[in-house]
PDB file of C-alpha atoms in Angstrom:
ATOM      1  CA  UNK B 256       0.000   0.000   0.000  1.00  0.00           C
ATOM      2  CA  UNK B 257       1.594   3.433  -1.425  1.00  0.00           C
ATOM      3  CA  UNK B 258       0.867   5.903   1.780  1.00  0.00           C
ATOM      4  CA  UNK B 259       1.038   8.823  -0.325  1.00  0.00           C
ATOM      5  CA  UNK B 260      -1.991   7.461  -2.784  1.00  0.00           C
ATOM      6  CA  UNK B 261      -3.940   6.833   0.134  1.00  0.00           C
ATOM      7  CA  UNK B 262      -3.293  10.317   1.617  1.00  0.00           C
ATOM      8  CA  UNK B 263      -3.948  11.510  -2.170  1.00  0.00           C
ATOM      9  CA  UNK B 264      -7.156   9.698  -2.289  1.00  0.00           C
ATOM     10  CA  UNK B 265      -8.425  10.811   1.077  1.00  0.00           C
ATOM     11  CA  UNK B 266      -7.344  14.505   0.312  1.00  0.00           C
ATOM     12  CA  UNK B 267      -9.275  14.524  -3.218  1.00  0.00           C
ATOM     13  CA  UNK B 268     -12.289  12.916  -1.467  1.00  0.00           C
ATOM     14  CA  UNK B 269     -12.415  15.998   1.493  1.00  0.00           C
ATOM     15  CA  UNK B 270     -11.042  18.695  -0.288  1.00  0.00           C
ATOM     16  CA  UNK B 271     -13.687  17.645  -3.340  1.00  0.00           C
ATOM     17  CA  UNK B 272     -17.016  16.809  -0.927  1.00  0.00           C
ATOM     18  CA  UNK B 273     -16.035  20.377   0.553  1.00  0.00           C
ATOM     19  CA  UNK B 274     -16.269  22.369  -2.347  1.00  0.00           C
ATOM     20  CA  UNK B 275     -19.663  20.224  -3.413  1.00  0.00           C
ATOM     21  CA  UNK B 276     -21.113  20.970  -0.220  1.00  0.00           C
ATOM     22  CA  UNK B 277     -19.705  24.941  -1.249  1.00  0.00           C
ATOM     23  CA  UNK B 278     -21.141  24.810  -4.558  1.00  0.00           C
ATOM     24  CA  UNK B 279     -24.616  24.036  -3.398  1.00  0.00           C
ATOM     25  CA  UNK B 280     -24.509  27.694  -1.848  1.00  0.00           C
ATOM     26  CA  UNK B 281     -23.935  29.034  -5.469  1.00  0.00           C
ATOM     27  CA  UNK B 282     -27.180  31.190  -6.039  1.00  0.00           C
ATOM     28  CA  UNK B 283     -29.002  30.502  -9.083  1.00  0.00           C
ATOM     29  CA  UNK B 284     -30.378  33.215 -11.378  1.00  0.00           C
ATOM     30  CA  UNK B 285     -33.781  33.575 -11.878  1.00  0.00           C
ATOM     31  CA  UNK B 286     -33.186  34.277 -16.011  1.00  0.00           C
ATOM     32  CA  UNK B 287     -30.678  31.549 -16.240  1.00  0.00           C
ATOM     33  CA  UNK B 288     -31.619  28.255 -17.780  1.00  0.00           C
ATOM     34  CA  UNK B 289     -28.471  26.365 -16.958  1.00  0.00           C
ATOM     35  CA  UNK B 290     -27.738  26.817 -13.192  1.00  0.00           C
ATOM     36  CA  UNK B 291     -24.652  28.312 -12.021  1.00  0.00           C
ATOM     37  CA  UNK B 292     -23.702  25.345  -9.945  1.00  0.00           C
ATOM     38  CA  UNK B 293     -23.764  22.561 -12.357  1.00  0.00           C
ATOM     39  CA  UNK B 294     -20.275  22.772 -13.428  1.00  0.00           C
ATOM     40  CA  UNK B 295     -18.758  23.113 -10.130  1.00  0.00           C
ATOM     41  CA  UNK B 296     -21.083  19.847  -8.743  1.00  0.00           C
ATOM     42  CA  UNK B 297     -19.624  17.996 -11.845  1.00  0.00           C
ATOM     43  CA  UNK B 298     -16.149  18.700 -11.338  1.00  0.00           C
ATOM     44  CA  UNK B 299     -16.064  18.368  -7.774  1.00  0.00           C
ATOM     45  CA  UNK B 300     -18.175  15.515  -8.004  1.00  0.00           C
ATOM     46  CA  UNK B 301     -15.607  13.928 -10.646  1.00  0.00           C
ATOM     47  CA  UNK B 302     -12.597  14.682  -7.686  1.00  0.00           C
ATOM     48  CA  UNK B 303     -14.865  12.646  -5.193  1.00  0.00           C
ATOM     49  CA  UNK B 304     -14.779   9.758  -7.463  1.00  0.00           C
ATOM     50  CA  UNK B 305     -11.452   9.542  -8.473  1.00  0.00           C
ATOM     51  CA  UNK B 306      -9.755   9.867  -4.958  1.00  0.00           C
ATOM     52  CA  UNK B 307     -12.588   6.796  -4.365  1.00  0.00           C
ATOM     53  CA  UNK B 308     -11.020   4.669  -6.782  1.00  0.00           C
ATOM     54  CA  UNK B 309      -7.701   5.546  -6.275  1.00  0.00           C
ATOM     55  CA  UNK B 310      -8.175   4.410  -2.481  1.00  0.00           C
ATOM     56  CA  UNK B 311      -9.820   1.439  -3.640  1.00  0.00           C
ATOM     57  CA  UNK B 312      -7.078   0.745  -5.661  1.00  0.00           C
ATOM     58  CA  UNK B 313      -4.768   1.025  -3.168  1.00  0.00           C
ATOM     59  CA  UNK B 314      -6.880  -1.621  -0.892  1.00  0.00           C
ATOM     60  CA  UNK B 315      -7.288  -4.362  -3.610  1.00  0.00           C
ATOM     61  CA  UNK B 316      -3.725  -4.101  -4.476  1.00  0.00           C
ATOM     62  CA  UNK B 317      -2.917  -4.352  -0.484  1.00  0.00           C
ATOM     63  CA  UNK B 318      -5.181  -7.418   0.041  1.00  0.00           C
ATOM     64  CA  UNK B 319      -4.203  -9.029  -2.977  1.00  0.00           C
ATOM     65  CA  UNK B 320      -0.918  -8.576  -2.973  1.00  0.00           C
ATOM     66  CA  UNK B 321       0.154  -6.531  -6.434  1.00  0.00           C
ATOM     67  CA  UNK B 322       2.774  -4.144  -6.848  1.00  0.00           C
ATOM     68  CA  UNK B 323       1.969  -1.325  -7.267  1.00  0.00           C
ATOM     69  CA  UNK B 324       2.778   0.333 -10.887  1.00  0.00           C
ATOM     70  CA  UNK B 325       5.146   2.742 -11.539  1.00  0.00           C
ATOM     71  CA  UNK B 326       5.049   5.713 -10.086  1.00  0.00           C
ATOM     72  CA  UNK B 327       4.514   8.788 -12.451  1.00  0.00           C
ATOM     73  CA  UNK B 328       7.339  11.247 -12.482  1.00  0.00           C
ATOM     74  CA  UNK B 329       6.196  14.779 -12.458  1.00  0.00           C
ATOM     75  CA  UNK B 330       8.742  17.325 -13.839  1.00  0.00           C
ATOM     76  CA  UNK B 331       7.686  20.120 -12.766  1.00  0.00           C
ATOM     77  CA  UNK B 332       6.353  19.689  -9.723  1.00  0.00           C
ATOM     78  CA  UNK B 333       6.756  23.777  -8.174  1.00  0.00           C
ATOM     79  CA  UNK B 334       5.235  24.749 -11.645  1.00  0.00           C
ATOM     80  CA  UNK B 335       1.772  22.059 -10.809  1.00  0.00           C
ATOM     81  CA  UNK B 336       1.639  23.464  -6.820  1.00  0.00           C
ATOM     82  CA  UNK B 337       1.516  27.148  -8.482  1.00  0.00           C
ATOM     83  CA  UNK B 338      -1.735  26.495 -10.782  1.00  0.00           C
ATOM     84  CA  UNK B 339      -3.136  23.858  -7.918  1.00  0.00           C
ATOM     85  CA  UNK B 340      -2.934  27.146  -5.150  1.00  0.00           C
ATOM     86  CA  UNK B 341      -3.817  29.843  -7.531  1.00  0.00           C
ATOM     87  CA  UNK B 342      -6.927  28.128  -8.541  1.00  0.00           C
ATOM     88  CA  UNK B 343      -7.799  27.463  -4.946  1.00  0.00           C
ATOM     89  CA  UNK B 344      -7.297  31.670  -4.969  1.00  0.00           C
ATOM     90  CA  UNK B 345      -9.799  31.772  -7.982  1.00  0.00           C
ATOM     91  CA  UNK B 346     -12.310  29.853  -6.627  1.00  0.00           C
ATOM     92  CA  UNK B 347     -11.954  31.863  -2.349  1.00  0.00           C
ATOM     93  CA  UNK B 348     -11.634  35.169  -4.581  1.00  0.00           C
ATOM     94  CA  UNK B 349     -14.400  34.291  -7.204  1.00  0.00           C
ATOM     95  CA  UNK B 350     -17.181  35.491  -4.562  1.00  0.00           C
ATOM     96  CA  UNK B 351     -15.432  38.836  -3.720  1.00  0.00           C
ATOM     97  CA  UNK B 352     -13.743  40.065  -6.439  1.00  0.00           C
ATOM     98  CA  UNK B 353     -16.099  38.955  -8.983  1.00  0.00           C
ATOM     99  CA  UNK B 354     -15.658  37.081 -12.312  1.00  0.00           C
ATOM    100  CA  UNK B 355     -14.553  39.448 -14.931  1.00  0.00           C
ATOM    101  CA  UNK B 356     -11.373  40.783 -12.394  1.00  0.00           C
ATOM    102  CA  UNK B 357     -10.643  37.021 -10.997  1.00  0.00           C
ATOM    103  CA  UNK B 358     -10.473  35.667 -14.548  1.00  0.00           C
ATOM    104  CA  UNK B 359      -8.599  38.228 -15.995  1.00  0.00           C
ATOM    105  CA  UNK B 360      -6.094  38.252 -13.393  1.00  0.00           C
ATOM    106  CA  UNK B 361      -6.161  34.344 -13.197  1.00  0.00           C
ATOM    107  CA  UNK B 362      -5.555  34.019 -17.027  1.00  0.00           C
ATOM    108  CA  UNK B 363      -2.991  36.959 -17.201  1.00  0.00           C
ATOM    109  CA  UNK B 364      -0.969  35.265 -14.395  1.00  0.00           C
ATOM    110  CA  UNK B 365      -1.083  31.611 -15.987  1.00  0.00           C
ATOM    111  CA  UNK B 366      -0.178  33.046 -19.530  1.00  0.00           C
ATOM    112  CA  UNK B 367       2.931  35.129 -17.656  1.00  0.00           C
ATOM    113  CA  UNK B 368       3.995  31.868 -15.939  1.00  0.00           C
ATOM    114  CA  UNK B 369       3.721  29.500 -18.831  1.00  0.00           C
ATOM    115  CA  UNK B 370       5.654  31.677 -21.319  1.00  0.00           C
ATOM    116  CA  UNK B 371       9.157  32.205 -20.939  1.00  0.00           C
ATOM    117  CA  UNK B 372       8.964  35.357 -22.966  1.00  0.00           C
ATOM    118  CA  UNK B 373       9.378  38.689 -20.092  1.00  0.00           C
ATOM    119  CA  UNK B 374       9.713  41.064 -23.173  1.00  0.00           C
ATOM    120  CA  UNK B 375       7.275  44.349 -22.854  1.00  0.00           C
ATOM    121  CA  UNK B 376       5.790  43.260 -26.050  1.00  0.00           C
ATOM    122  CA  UNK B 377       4.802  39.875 -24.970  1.00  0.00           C
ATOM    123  CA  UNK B 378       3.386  40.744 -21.384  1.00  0.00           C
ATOM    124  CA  UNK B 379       1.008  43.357 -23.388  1.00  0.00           C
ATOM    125  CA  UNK B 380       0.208  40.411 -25.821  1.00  0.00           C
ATOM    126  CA  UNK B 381      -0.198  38.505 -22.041  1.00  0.00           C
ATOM    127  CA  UNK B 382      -2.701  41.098 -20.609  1.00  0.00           C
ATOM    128  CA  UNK B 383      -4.642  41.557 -24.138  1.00  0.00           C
ATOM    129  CA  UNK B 384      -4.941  37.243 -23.970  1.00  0.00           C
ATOM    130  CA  UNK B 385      -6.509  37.923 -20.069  1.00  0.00           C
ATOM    131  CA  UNK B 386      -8.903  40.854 -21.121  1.00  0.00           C
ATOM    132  CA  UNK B 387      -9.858  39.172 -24.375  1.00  0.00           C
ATOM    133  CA  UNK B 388     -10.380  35.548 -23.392  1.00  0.00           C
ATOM    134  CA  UNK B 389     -12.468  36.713 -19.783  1.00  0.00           C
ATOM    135  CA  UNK B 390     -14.601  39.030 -22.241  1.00  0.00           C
ATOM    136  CA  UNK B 391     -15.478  36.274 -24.770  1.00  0.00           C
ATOM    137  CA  UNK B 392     -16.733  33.933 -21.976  1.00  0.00           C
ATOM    138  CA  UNK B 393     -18.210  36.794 -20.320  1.00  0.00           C
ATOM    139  CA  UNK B 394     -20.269  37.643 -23.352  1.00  0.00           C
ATOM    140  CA  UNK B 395     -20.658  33.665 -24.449  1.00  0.00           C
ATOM    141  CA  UNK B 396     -22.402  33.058 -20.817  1.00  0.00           C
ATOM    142  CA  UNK B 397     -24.464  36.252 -20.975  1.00  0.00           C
ATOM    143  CA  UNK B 398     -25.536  36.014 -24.142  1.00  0.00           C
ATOM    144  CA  UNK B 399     -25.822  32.671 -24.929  1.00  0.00           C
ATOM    145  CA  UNK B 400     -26.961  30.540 -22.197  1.00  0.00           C
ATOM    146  CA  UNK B 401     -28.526  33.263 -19.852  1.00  0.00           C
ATOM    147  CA  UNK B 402     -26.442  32.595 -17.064  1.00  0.00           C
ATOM    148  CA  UNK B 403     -25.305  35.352 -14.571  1.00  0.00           C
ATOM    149  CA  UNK B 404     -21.720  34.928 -13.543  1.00  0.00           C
ATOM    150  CA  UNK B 405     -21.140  36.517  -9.972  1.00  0.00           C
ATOM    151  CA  UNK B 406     -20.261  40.483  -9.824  1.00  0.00           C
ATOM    152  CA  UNK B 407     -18.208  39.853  -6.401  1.00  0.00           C
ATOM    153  CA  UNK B 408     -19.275  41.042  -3.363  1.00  0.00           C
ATOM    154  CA  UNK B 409     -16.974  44.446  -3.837  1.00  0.00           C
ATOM    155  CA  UNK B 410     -19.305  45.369  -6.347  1.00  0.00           C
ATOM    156  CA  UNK B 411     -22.605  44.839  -4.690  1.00  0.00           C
ATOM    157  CA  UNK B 412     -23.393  41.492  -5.407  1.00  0.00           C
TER     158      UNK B 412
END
Protein backbone atom coordinates (compact mmCIF):
# COMPACT_ATOMS: atom_id res chain seq x y z
CA UNK A 1 0.00 0.00 0.00
CA UNK A 2 1.59 3.43 -1.43
CA UNK A 3 0.87 5.90 1.78
CA UNK A 4 1.04 8.82 -0.32
CA UNK A 5 -1.99 7.46 -2.78
CA UNK A 6 -3.94 6.83 0.13
CA UNK A 7 -3.29 10.32 1.62
CA UNK A 8 -3.95 11.51 -2.17
CA UNK A 9 -7.16 9.70 -2.29
CA UNK A 10 -8.43 10.81 1.08
CA UNK A 11 -7.34 14.50 0.31
CA UNK A 12 -9.28 14.52 -3.22
CA UNK A 13 -12.29 12.92 -1.47
CA UNK A 14 -12.42 16.00 1.49
CA UNK A 15 -11.04 18.70 -0.29
CA UNK A 16 -13.69 17.64 -3.34
CA UNK A 17 -17.02 16.81 -0.93
CA UNK A 18 -16.03 20.38 0.55
CA UNK A 19 -16.27 22.37 -2.35
CA UNK A 20 -19.66 20.22 -3.41
CA UNK A 21 -21.11 20.97 -0.22
CA UNK A 22 -19.71 24.94 -1.25
CA UNK A 23 -21.14 24.81 -4.56
CA UNK A 24 -24.62 24.04 -3.40
CA UNK A 25 -24.51 27.69 -1.85
CA UNK A 26 -23.93 29.03 -5.47
CA UNK A 27 -27.18 31.19 -6.04
CA UNK A 28 -29.00 30.50 -9.08
CA UNK A 29 -30.38 33.22 -11.38
CA UNK A 30 -33.78 33.58 -11.88
CA UNK A 31 -33.19 34.28 -16.01
CA UNK A 32 -30.68 31.55 -16.24
CA UNK A 33 -31.62 28.26 -17.78
CA UNK A 34 -28.47 26.36 -16.96
CA UNK A 35 -27.74 26.82 -13.19
CA UNK A 36 -24.65 28.31 -12.02
CA UNK A 37 -23.70 25.35 -9.94
CA UNK A 38 -23.76 22.56 -12.36
CA UNK A 39 -20.27 22.77 -13.43
CA UNK A 40 -18.76 23.11 -10.13
CA UNK A 41 -21.08 19.85 -8.74
CA UNK A 42 -19.62 18.00 -11.84
CA UNK A 43 -16.15 18.70 -11.34
CA UNK A 44 -16.06 18.37 -7.77
CA UNK A 45 -18.17 15.52 -8.00
CA UNK A 46 -15.61 13.93 -10.65
CA UNK A 47 -12.60 14.68 -7.69
CA UNK A 48 -14.87 12.65 -5.19
CA UNK A 49 -14.78 9.76 -7.46
CA UNK A 50 -11.45 9.54 -8.47
CA UNK A 51 -9.75 9.87 -4.96
CA UNK A 52 -12.59 6.80 -4.36
CA UNK A 53 -11.02 4.67 -6.78
CA UNK A 54 -7.70 5.55 -6.27
CA UNK A 55 -8.17 4.41 -2.48
CA UNK A 56 -9.82 1.44 -3.64
CA UNK A 57 -7.08 0.74 -5.66
CA UNK A 58 -4.77 1.02 -3.17
CA UNK A 59 -6.88 -1.62 -0.89
CA UNK A 60 -7.29 -4.36 -3.61
CA UNK A 61 -3.73 -4.10 -4.48
CA UNK A 62 -2.92 -4.35 -0.48
CA UNK A 63 -5.18 -7.42 0.04
CA UNK A 64 -4.20 -9.03 -2.98
CA UNK A 65 -0.92 -8.58 -2.97
CA UNK A 66 0.15 -6.53 -6.43
CA UNK A 67 2.77 -4.14 -6.85
CA UNK A 68 1.97 -1.32 -7.27
CA UNK A 69 2.78 0.33 -10.89
CA UNK A 70 5.15 2.74 -11.54
CA UNK A 71 5.05 5.71 -10.09
CA UNK A 72 4.51 8.79 -12.45
CA UNK A 73 7.34 11.25 -12.48
CA UNK A 74 6.20 14.78 -12.46
CA UNK A 75 8.74 17.33 -13.84
CA UNK A 76 7.69 20.12 -12.77
CA UNK A 77 6.35 19.69 -9.72
CA UNK A 78 6.76 23.78 -8.17
CA UNK A 79 5.23 24.75 -11.64
CA UNK A 80 1.77 22.06 -10.81
CA UNK A 81 1.64 23.46 -6.82
CA UNK A 82 1.52 27.15 -8.48
CA UNK A 83 -1.74 26.49 -10.78
CA UNK A 84 -3.14 23.86 -7.92
CA UNK A 85 -2.93 27.15 -5.15
CA UNK A 86 -3.82 29.84 -7.53
CA UNK A 87 -6.93 28.13 -8.54
CA UNK A 88 -7.80 27.46 -4.95
CA UNK A 89 -7.30 31.67 -4.97
CA UNK A 90 -9.80 31.77 -7.98
CA UNK A 91 -12.31 29.85 -6.63
CA UNK A 92 -11.95 31.86 -2.35
CA UNK A 93 -11.63 35.17 -4.58
CA UNK A 94 -14.40 34.29 -7.20
CA UNK A 95 -17.18 35.49 -4.56
CA UNK A 96 -15.43 38.84 -3.72
CA UNK A 97 -13.74 40.07 -6.44
CA UNK A 98 -16.10 38.95 -8.98
CA UNK A 99 -15.66 37.08 -12.31
CA UNK A 100 -14.55 39.45 -14.93
CA UNK A 101 -11.37 40.78 -12.39
CA UNK A 102 -10.64 37.02 -11.00
CA UNK A 103 -10.47 35.67 -14.55
CA UNK A 104 -8.60 38.23 -15.99
CA UNK A 105 -6.09 38.25 -13.39
CA UNK A 106 -6.16 34.34 -13.20
CA UNK A 107 -5.56 34.02 -17.03
CA UNK A 108 -2.99 36.96 -17.20
CA UNK A 109 -0.97 35.27 -14.39
CA UNK A 110 -1.08 31.61 -15.99
CA UNK A 111 -0.18 33.05 -19.53
CA UNK A 112 2.93 35.13 -17.66
CA UNK A 113 4.00 31.87 -15.94
CA UNK A 114 3.72 29.50 -18.83
CA UNK A 115 5.65 31.68 -21.32
CA UNK A 116 9.16 32.20 -20.94
CA UNK A 117 8.96 35.36 -22.97
CA UNK A 118 9.38 38.69 -20.09
CA UNK A 119 9.71 41.06 -23.17
CA UNK A 120 7.28 44.35 -22.85
CA UNK A 121 5.79 43.26 -26.05
CA UNK A 122 4.80 39.87 -24.97
CA UNK A 123 3.39 40.74 -21.38
CA UNK A 124 1.01 43.36 -23.39
CA UNK A 125 0.21 40.41 -25.82
CA UNK A 126 -0.20 38.51 -22.04
CA UNK A 127 -2.70 41.10 -20.61
CA UNK A 128 -4.64 41.56 -24.14
CA UNK A 129 -4.94 37.24 -23.97
CA UNK A 130 -6.51 37.92 -20.07
CA UNK A 131 -8.90 40.85 -21.12
CA UNK A 132 -9.86 39.17 -24.38
CA UNK A 133 -10.38 35.55 -23.39
CA UNK A 134 -12.47 36.71 -19.78
CA UNK A 135 -14.60 39.03 -22.24
CA UNK A 136 -15.48 36.27 -24.77
CA UNK A 137 -16.73 33.93 -21.98
CA UNK A 138 -18.21 36.79 -20.32
CA UNK A 139 -20.27 37.64 -23.35
CA UNK A 140 -20.66 33.66 -24.45
CA UNK A 141 -22.40 33.06 -20.82
CA UNK A 142 -24.46 36.25 -20.98
CA UNK A 143 -25.54 36.01 -24.14
CA UNK A 144 -25.82 32.67 -24.93
CA UNK A 145 -26.96 30.54 -22.20
CA UNK A 146 -28.53 33.26 -19.85
CA UNK A 147 -26.44 32.60 -17.06
CA UNK A 148 -25.30 35.35 -14.57
CA UNK A 149 -21.72 34.93 -13.54
CA UNK A 150 -21.14 36.52 -9.97
CA UNK A 151 -20.26 40.48 -9.82
CA UNK A 152 -18.21 39.85 -6.40
CA UNK A 153 -19.27 41.04 -3.36
CA UNK A 154 -16.97 44.45 -3.84
CA UNK A 155 -19.31 45.37 -6.35
CA UNK A 156 -22.60 44.84 -4.69
CA UNK A 157 -23.39 41.49 -5.41
Amino acid sequence: MDKKNVSIGIGSVVFGAFFFISALGIKEAKASSASASLFPKIITAMMVIMGLLLLLREYVGMHNGSSNPKPIQIKNGKLMLVFCASMLLYALLLEILGFLICTFLYLTAMAILLDKEKSRRSMLYKVLFGGLLTAAIYLMFNNFFNASLPIGMIFGG
